[in-house]
CSV table of C-alpha atoms in Angstrom, one decimal:
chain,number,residue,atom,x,y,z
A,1,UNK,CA,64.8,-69.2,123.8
A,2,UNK,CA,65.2,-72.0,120.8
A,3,UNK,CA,63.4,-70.3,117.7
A,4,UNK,CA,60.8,-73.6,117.0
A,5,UNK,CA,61.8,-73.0,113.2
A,6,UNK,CA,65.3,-74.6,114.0
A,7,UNK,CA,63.2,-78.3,114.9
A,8,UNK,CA,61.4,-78.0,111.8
A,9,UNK,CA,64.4,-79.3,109.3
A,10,UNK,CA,65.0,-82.0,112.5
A,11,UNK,CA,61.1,-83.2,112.0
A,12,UNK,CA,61.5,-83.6,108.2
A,13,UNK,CA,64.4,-85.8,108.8
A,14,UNK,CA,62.6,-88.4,110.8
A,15,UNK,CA,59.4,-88.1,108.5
A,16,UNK,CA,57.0,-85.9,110.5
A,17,UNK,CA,55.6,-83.0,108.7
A,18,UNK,CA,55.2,-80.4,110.9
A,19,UNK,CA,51.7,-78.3,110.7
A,20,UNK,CA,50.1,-81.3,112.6
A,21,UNK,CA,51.3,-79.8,116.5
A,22,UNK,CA,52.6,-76.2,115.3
A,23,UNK,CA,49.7,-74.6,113.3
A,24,UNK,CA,51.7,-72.7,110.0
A,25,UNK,CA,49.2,-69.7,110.6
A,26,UNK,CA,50.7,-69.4,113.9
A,27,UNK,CA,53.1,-66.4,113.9
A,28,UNK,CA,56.8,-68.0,115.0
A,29,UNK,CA,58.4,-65.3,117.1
A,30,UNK,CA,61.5,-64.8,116.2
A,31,UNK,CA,64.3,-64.9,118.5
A,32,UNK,CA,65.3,-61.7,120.8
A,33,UNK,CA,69.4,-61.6,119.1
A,34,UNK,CA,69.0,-63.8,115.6
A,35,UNK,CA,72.2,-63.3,114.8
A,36,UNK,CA,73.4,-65.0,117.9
A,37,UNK,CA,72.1,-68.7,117.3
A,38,UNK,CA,72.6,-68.7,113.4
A,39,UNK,CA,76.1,-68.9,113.2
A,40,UNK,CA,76.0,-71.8,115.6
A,41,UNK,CA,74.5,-74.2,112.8
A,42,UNK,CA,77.4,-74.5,109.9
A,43,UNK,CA,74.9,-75.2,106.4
A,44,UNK,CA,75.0,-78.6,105.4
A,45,UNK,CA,76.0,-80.2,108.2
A,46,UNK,CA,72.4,-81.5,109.7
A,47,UNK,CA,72.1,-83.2,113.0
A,48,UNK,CA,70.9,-86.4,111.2
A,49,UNK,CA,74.5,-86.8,109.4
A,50,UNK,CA,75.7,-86.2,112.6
A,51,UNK,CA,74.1,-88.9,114.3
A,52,UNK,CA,74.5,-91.1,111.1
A,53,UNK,CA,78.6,-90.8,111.4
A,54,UNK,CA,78.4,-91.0,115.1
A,55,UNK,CA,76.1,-94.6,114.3
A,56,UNK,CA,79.2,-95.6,111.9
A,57,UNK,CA,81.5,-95.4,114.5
A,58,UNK,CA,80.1,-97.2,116.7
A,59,UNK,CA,79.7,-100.0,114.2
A,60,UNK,CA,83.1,-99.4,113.4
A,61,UNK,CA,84.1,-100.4,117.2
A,62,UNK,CA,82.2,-103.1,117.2
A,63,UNK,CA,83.4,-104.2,114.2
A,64,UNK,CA,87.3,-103.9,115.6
A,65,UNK,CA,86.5,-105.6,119.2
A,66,UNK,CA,84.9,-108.8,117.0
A,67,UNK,CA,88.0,-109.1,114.7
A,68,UNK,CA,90.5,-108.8,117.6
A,69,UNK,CA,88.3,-111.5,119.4
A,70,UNK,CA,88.0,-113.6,116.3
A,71,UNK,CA,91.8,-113.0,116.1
A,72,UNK,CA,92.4,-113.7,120.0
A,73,UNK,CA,90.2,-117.2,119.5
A,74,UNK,CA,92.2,-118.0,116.1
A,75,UNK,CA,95.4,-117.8,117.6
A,76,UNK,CA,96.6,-114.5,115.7
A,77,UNK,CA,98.9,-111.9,117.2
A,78,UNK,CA,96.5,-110.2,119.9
A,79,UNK,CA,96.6,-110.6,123.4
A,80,UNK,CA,93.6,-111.3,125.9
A,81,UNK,CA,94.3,-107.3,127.5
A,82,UNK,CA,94.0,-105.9,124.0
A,83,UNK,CA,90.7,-108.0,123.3
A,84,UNK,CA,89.1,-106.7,126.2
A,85,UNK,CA,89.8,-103.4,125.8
A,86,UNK,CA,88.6,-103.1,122.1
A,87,UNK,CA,85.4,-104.9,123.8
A,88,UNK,CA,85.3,-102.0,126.0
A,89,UNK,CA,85.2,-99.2,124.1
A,90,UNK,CA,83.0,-100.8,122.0
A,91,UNK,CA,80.8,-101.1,124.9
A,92,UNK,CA,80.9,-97.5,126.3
A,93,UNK,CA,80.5,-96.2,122.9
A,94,UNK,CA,77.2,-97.8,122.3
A,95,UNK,CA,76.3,-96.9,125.7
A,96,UNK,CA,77.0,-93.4,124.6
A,97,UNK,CA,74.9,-93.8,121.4
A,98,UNK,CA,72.0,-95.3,123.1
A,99,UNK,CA,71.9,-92.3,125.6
A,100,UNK,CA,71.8,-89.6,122.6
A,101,UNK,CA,69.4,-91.7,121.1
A,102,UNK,CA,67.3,-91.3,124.5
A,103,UNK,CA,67.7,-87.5,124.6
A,104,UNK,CA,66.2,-87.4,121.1
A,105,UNK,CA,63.5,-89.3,121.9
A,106,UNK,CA,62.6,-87.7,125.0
A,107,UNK,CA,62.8,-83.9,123.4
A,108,UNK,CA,61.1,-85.6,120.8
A,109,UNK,CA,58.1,-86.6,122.8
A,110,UNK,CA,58.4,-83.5,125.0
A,111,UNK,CA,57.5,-81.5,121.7
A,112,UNK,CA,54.9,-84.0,121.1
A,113,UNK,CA,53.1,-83.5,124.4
A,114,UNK,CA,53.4,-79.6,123.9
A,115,UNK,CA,49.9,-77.7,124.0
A,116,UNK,CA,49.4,-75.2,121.2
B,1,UNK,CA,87.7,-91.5,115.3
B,2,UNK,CA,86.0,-90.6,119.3
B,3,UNK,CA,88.2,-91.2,121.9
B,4,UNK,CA,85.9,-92.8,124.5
B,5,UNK,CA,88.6,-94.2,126.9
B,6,UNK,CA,91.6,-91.8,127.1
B,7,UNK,CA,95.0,-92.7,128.3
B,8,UNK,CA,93.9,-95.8,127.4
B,9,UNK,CA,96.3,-96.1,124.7
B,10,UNK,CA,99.2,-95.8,126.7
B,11,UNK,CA,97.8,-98.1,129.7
B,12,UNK,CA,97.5,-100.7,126.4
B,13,UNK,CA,101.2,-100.9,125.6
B,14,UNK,CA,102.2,-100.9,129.4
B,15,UNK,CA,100.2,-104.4,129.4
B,16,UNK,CA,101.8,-105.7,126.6
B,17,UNK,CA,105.6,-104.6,127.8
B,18,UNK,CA,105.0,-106.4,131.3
B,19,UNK,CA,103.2,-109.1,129.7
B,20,UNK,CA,106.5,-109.8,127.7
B,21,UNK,CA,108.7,-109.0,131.1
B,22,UNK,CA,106.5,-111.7,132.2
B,23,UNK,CA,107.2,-114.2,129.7
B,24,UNK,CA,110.9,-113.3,129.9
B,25,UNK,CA,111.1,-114.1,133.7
B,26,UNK,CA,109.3,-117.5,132.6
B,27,UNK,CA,111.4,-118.5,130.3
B,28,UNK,CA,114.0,-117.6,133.3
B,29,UNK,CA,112.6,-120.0,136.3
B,30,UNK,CA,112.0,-122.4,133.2
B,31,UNK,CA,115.9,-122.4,132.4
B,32,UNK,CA,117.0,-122.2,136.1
B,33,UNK,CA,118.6,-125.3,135.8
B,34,UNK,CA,119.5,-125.6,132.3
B,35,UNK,CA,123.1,-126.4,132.0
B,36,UNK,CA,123.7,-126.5,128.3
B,37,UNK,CA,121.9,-124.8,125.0
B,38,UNK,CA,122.4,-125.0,121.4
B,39,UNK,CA,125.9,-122.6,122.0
B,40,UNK,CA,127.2,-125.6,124.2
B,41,UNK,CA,126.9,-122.9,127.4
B,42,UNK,CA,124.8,-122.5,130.3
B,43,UNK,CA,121.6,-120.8,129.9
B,44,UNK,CA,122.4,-117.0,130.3
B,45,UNK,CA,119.4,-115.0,132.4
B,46,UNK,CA,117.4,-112.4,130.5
B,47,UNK,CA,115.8,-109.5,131.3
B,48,UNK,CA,113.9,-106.8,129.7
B,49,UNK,CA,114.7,-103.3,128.9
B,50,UNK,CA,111.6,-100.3,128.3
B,51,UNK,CA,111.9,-97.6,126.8
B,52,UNK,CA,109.4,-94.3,126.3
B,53,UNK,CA,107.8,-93.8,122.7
B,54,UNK,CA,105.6,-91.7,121.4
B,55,UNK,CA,103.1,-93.4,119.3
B,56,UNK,CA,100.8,-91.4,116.3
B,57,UNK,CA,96.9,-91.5,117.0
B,58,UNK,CA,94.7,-91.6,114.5
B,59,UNK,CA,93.9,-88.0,114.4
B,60,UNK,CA,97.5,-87.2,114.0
B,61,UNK,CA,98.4,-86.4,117.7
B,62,UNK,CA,100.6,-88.4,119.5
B,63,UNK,CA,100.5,-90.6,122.1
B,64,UNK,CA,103.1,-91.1,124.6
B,65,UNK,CA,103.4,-95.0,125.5
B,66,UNK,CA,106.4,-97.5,126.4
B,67,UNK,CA,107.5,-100.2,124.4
B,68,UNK,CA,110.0,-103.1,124.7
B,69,UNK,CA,113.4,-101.5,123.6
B,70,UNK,CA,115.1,-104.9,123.9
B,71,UNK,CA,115.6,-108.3,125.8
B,72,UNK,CA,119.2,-108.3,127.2
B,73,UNK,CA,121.3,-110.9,128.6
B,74,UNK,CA,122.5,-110.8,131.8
B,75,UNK,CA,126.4,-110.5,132.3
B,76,UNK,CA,126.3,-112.2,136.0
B,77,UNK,CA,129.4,-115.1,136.3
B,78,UNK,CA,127.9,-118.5,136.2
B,79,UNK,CA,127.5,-120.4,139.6
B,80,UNK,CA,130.4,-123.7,139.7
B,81,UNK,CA,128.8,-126.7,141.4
B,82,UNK,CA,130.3,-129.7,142.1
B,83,UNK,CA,129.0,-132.4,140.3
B,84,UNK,CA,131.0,-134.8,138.8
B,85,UNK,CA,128.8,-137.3,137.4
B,86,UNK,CA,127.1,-134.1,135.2
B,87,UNK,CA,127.8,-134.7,131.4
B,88,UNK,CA,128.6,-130.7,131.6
B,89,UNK,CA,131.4,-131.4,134.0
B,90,UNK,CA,134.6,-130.2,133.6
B,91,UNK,CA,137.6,-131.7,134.3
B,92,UNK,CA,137.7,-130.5,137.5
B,93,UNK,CA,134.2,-131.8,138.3
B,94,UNK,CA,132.7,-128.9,138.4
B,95,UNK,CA,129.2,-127.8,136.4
B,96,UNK,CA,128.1,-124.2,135.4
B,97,UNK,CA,124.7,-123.6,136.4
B,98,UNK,CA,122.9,-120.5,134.8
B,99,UNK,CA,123.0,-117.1,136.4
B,100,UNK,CA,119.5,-117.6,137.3
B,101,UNK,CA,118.6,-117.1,141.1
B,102,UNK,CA,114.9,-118.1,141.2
B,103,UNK,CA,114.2,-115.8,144.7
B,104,UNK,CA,115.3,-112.8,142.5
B,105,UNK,CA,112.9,-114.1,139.9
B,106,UNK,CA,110.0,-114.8,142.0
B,107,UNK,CA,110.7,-111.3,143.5
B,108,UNK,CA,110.3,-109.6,139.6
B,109,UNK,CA,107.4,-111.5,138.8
B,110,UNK,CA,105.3,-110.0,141.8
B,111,UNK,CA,106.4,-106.8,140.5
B,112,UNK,CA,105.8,-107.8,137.0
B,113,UNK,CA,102.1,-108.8,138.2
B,114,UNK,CA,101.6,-105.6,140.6
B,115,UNK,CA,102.3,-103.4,137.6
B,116,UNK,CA,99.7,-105.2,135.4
B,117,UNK,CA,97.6,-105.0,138.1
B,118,UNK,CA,97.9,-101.4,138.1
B,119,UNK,CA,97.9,-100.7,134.4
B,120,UNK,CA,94.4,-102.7,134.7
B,121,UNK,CA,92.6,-100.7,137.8
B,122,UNK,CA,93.8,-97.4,135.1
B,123,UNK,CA,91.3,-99.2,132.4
B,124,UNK,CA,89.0,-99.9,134.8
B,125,UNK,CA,88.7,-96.6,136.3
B,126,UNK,CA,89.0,-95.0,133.1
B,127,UNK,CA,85.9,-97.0,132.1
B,128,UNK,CA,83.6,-96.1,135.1
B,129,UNK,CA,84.7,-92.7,134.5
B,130,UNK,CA,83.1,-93.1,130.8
B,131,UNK,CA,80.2,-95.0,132.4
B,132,UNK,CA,79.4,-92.0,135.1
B,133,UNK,CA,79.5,-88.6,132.9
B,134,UNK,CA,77.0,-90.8,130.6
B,135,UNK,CA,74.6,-91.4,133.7
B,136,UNK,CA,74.7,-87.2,134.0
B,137,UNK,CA,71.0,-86.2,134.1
B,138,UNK,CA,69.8,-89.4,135.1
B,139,UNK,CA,68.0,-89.8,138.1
């Protein structure tokens, strides 16, 4: 059982205030053990930096497989095997990225669709 | 930084060693018949020597890969033909051809190429692997 308090911080961060689904009247029931989801979350490390580094990241990769290729093209030191393999993981990354981005969405619009 | 293809790495620098044994074996069948070079001599056959190394990731662990320890010369005798209208004749009429048998070389190359090939189907793999654990949950 996810305490709904934990999304709340999560909402702010994309700019939805919450009160408009989870009435603020509404008693939130804590959690049966409290103490064993709180030390889960370190402070100050939000799931939005999270996702911002993981985004950097990936735009670092990209950034790499592009030089190598610009290299490969220009005649620099690379070979075609390293080229394609920087364009690889540059590749699976963002696949990776655009799945987590999915998740979110979907929880997202699962929260949205929830009855109160 | 993530490490979204692992073992990678090492498959990288296996490419690049055979891509130089490749190279090397060129320059071999290119020189098969190559009967003086700037040293006055007979082109002497090369080959290539690997060795193991451990290479330092970016999050400080370290990789073990391969790397080119060397390109040595072979030590093989030359091969005296007779030939005594060659410029590289000697007074008996005989020419040193380079050490160079091109079955041998044609034999390394397919191994050369079968390696590649290998070190290739490991990134491949490796990359479908990545591309199935991110279609977990998908229907």
């Amino acid at each position: 059982m996810i305490p709904i308090s934990s999304i709340q911080p999560l909402m702010q961060s994309y700019g939805v205030t919450p009160g408009e689904g989870i009435a603020p009247s509404l008693p939130v029931t804590p959690a049966e053990q409290p103490g064993a989801l709180a030390p889960a979350q370190p402070p100050g490390d939000s799931f939005s930096t999270m996702l911002g580094n993981m985004i950097a990241e990936v735009n670092s990769k990209q950034v790499t497989a592009a030089n190598t290729v610009n290299n490969l093209q220009g005649g620099g030191n690379v070979s075609l095997h390293q080229a394609v393999i920087a364009m690889e993981e540059a590749n699976v990354s963002f696949q990776l990225m655009v799945e987590v981005r999915n998740k979110l969405l979907d929880s997202y619009q699962e929260l949205m669709r929830m009855q109160v | 930084m993530i490490d979204i293809l692992s073992g990678v790495q090492s498959t990288a620098a296996a490419l690049d060693a055979e891509r130089t044994r490749l190279d090397v074996i060129a320059e071999n069948i290119a020189n098969a018949n190559t009967t003086h070079g700037p040293d006055g001599k007979p082109y002497q056959r090369q080959m290539v020597v690997f060795e193991s190394a451990l290479k330092q990731a970016m999050n400080g662990s370290q990789i073990p890969t391969l790397q080119v320890a060397g390109i040595e010369k072979d030590t093989k005798p030359f091969e005296m033909v007779y030939e005594p209208g060659n410029p590289d004749a000697n007074s008996q009429g005989m020419v040193a051809m380079p050490n160079v048998n091109i079955h041998e070389e044609m034999a390394d190359m397919i191994s050369a190429e079968r390696a590649f090939e290998a070190n290739l189907a490991v990134v491949k793999n490796s990359r479908a692997m990545a591309l199935q654990v991110l279609s977990i949950g998908k229907h």
